[in-house]
Coordinates of C-alpha atoms (C1' of nucleotides) in Angstrom, one line a residue:
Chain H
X53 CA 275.4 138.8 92.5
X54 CA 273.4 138.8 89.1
X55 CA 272.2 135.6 90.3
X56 CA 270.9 136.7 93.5
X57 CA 269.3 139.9 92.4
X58 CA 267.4 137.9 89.7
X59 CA 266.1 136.0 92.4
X60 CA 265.1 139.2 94.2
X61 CA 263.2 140.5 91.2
X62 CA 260.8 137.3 90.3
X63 CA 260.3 137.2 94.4
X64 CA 259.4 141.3 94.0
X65 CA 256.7 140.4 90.6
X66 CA 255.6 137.4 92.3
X67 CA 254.6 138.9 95.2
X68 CA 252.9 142.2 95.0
X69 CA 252.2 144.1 91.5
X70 CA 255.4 146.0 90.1
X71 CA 254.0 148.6 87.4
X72 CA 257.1 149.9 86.6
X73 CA 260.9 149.0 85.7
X74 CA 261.6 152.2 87.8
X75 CA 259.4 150.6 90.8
X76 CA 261.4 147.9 91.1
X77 CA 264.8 149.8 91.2
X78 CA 263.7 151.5 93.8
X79 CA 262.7 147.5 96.0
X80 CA 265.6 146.7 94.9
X81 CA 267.8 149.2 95.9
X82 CA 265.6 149.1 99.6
X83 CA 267.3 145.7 99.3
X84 CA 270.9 146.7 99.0
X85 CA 270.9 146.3 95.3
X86 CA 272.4 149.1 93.6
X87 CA 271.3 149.1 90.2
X88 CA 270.1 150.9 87.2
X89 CA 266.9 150.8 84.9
X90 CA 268.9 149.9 82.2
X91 CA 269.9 146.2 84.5
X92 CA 266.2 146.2 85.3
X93 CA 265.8 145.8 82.1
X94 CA 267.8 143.4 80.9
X95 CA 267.1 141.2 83.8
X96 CA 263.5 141.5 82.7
X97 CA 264.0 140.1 79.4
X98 CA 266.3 137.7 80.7
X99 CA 264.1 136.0 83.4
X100 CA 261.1 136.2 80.5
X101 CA 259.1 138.5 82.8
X102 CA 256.0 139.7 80.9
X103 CA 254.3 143.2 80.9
X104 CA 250.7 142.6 81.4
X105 CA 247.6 145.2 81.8
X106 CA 245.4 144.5 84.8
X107 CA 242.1 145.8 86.4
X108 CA 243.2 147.4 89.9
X109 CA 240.5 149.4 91.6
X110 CA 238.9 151.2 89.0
X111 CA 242.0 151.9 86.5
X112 CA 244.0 149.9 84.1
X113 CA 247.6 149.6 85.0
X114 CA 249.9 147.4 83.7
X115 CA 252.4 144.9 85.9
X116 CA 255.3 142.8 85.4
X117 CA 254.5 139.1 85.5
X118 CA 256.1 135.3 85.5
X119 CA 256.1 133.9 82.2
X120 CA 253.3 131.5 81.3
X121 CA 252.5 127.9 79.7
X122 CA 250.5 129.5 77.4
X123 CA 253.6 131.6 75.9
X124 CA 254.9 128.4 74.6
X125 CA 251.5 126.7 73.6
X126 CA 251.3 129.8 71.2
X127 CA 254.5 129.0 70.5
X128 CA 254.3 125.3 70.5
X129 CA 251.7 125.3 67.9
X130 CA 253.1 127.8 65.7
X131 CA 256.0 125.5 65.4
X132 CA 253.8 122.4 64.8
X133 CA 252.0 123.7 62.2
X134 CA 254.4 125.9 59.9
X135 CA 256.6 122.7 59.9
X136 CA 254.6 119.7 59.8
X137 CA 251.1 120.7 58.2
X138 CA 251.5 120.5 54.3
X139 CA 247.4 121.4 53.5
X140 CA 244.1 122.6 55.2
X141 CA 241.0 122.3 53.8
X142 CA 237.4 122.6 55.5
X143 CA 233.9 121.5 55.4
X144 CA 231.1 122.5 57.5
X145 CA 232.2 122.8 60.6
X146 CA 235.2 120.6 60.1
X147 CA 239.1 121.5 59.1
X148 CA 241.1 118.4 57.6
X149 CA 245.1 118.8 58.5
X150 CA 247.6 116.6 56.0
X151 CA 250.8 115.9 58.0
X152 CA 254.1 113.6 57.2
X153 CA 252.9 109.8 58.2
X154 CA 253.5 109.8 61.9
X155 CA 252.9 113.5 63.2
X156 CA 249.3 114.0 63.1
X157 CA 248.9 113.3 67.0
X158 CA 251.7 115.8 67.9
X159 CA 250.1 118.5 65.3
X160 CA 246.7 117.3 67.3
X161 CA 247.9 118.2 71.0
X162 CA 249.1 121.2 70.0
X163 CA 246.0 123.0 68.9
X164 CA 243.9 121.4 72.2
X165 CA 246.4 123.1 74.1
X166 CA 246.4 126.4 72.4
X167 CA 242.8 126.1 73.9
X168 CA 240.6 127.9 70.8
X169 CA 237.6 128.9 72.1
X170 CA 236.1 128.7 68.6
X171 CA 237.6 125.0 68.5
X172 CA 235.3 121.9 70.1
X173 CA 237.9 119.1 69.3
X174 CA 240.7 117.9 67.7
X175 CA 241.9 114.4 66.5
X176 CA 244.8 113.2 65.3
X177 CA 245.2 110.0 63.2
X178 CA 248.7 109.0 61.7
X179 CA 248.8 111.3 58.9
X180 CA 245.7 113.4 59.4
X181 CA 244.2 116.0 62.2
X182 CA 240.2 116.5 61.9
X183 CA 239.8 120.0 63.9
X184 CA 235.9 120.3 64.6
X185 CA 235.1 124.2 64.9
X186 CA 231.7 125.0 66.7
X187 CA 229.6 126.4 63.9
X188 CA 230.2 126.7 60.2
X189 CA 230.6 130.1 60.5
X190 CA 233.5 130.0 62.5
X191 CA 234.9 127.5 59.9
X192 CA 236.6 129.8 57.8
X193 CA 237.8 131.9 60.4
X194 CA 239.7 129.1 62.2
X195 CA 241.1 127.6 59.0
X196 CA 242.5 131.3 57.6
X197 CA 244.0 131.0 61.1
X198 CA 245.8 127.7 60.4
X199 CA 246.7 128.8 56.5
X200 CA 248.2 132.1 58.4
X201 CA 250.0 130.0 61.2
X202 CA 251.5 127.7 57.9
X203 CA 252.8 130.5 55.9
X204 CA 254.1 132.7 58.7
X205 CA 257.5 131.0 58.1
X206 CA 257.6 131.1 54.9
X207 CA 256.3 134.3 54.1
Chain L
X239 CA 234.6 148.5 64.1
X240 CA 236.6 148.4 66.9
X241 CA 235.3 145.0 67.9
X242 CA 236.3 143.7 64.4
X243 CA 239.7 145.4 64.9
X244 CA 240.3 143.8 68.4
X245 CA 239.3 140.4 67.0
X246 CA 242.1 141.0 64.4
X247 CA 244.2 141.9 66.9
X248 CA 244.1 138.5 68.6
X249 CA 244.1 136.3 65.3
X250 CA 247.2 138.7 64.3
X251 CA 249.2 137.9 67.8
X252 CA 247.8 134.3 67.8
X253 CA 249.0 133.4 64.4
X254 CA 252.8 135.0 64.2
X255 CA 255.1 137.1 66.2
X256 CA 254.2 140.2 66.6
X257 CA 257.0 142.7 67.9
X258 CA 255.9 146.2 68.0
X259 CA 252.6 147.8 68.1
X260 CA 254.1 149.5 65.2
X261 CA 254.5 146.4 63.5
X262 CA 250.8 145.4 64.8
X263 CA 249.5 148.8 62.9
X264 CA 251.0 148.2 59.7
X265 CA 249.5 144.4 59.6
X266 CA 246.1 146.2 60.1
X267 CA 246.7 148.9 57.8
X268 CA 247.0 145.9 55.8
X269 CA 243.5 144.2 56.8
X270 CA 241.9 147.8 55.6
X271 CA 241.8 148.8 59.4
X272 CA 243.2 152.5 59.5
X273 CA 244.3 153.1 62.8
X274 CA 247.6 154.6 64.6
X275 CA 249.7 153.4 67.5
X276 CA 247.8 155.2 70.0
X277 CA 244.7 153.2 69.4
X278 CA 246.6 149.9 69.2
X279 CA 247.9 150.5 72.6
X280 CA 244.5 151.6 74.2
X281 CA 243.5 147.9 72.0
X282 CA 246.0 146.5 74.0
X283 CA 245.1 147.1 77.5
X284 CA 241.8 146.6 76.8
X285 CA 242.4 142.9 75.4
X286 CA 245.0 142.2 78.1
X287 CA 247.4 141.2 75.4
X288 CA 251.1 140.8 77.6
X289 CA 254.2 141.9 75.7
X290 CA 256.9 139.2 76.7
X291 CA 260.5 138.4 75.5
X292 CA 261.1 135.2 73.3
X293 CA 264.2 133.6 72.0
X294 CA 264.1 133.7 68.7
X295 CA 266.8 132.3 66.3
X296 CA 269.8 134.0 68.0
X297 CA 268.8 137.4 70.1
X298 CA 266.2 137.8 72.3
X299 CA 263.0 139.8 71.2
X300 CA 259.4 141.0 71.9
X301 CA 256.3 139.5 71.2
X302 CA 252.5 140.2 72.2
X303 CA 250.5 137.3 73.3
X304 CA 247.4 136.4 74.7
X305 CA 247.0 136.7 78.5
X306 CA 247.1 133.2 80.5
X307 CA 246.1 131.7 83.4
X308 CA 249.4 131.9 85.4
X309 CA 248.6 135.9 85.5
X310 CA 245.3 135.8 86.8
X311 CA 246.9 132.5 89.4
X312 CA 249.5 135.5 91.1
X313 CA 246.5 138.1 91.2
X314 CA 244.2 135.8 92.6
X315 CA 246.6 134.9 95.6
X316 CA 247.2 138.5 96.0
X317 CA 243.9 138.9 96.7
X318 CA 242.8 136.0 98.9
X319 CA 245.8 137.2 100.9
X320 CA 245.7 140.6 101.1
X321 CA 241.8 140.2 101.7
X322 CA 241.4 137.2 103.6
X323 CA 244.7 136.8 105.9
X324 CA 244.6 138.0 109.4
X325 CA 248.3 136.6 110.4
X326 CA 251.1 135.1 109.8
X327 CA 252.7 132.8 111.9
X328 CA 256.1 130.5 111.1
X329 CA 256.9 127.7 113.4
X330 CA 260.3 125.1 111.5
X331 CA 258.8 124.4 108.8
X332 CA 255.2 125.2 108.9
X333 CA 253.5 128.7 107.8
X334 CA 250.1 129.2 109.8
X335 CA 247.6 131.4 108.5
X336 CA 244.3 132.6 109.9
X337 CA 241.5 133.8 108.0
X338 CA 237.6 134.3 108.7
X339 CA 235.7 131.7 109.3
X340 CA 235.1 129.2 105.8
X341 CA 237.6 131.0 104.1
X342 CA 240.6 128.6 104.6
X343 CA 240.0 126.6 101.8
X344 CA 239.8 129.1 99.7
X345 CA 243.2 130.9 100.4
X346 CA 245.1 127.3 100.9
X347 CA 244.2 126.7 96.8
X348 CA 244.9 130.2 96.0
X349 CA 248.4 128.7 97.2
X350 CA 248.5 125.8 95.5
X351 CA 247.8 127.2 92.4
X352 CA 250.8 129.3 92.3
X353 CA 252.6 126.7 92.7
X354 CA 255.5 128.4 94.6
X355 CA 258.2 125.7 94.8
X356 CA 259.5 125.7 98.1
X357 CA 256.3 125.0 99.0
X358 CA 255.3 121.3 99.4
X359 CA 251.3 121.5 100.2
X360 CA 248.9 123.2 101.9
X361 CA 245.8 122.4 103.5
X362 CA 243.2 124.3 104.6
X363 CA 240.2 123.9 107.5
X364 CA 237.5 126.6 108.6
X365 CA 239.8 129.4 109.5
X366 CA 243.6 128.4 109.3
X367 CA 245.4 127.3 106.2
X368 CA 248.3 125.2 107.1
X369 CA 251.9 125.9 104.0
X370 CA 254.5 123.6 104.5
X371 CA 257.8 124.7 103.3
X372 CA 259.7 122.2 101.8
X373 CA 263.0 123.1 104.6
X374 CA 263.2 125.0 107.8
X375 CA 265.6 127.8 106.3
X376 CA 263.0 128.9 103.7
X377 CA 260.1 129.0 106.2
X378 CA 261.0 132.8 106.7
X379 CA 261.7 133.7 103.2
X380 CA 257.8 132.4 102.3
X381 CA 256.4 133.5 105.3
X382 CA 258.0 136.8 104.5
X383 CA 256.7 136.3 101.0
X384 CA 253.2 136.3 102.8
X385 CA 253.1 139.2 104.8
X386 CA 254.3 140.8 101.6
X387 CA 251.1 139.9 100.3
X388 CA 248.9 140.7 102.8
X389 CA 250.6 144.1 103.5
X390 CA 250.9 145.2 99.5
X391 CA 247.1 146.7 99.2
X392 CA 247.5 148.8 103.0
X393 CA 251.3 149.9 102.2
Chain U
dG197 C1' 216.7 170.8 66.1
dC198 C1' 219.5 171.5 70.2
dG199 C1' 222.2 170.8 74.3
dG200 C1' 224.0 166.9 76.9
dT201 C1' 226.4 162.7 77.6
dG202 C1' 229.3 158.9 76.2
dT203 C1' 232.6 156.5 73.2
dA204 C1' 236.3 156.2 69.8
dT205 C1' 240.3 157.9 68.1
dG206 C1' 243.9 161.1 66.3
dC207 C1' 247.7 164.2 67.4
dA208 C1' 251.3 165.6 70.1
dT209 C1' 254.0 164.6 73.7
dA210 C1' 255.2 162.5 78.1
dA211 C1' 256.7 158.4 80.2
dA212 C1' 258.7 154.1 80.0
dT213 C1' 261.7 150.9 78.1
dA214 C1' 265.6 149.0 75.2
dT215 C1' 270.1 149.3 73.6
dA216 C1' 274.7 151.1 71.4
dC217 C1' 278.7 152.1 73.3
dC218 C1' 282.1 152.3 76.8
dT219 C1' 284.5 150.9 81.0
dA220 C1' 285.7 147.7 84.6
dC221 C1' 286.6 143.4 86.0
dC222 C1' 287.7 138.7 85.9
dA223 C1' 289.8 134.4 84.1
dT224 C1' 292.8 132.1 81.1
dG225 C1' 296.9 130.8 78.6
dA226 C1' 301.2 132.1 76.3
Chain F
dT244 C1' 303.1 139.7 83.3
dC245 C1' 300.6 140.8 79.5
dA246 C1' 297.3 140.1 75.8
dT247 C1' 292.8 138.3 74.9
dG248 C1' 288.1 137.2 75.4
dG249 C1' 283.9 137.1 77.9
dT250 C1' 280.5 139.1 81.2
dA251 C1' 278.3 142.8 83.9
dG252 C1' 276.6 147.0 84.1
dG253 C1' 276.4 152.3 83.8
dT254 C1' 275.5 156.4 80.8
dA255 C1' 273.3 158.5 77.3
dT256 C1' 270.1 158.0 74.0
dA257 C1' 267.0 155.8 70.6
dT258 C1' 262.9 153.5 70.4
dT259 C1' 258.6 152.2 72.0
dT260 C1' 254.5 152.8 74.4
dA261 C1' 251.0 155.4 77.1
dT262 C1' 248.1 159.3 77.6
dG263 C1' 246.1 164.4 78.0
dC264 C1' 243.6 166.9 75.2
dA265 C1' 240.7 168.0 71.4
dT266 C1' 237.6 166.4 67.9
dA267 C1' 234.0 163.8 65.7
dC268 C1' 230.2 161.1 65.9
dA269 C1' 226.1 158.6 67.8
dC270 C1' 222.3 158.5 70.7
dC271 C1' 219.3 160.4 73.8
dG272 C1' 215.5 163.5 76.1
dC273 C1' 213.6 167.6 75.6

DNA sequence: GCGGTGTATGCATAAATATACCTACCATGA
DNA sequence: TCATGGTAGGTATATTTATGCATACACCGC
């Protein structure tokens, strides 16, 4: 029952834009699913659905979506680096990463896949990452991004 | 001004969860930027930034994050079909659809790219784009999914 | 300088969304 | 059978988010 209207909903997002948790009541009740906002709701959060602004025709709406990869890259790196990076320093263009022996590589993949724009490239030894940021402006930029991603647990 | 605030905005949501455009305000407040909720959810729309529910520790919460791919994958196939699609046709488990001359390929890796599941492969030529459904009982669920498409933008 | 046009943003409020609380409905085991 | 615990979901409401309207400011052409 739960099952199969959950089902019903990500067919509904994935298949035409649904701007609003009242919208989709209504498709689902033209299915035979009688149901409230408030289950719309939950469901929602439950499936991960995410609430995203679009262009449509002229106007700015907003539409319920699939969850993405990108969700748990942010995630993914967050993770990486508030547990694993112990110190950031930069030079130039560059950011130096200290890790535990062993970790640098995972700490590395991480920040390629958050996909940076301000980030050219990103190596990982054993026990240190070498992020190369695209102009020495940027430098500082990037690594208060890192030192903010590092303390965010702890602070 | 508002540049500099939006780029905040994204290092803010990039670097640690961020629940509430409340919450949002306050960090800015913090930065020196003095701004309400109103403007943070008009920053919001304009940046794309999707509000999407995370585990974290125990419950389930909100977070902001950057937009990704997979949203612009589901719009993009909305488009190709609602624009491109002339019919729909099902035969076992096989989905035919015609389009305008040259635009087959076009809409066949609109389809791929979703990466629907029942869906095995598509291929497409000059004016048909041939979906194969990975069983002949889901055939009419996608090909249903289809003319959902195609009809969303005339309904 | 002055009216006109466009953009940014606050304020107040409407609209949308989440949730505390309550009830109903199992399933299980004593 | 009854008590207990767990899940689903509605109702009412709190919370959060979007937006109509008004203002302020900058930039223009006259």
């Amino acid at each position: 029952m739960k099952e199969d209207r959950q089902r019903a909903v990500l067919t509904l997002v994935a298949t035409r834009p649904v701007h609003s948790q009242e919208e989709l009541v209504a498709l689902l009740q033209r299915q035979g699913f009688d149901v409230t906002q408030a289950t719309v709701s939950r469901d929602i959060k439950e499936l991960g659905l995410a609430k995203v602004p679009i262009r449509e025709n002229g106007g700015d709406i907003f539409k319920y979506v699939v969850p993405s990869a990108a969700v748990n890259y942010v995630s993914r790196l967050h993770r990486a680096v508030a547990e694993l990076v112990s110190s950031v320093e930069g030079s130039v263009n560059m950011i130096v990463l200290r890790t535990p022996p062993g970790s640098a590589m995972l700490v590395a993949s991480a920040i390629d896949e958050a996909g940076w724009p301000e980030v050219l490239g990103t190596m990982g030894g054993d026990d240190t990452v070498l992020t190369v940021v695209r102009s020495p402006e940027e430098m500082p930029v990037i690594k208060q991004r890192f030192l903010d991603l590092k303390g965010s647990t702890a602070a």
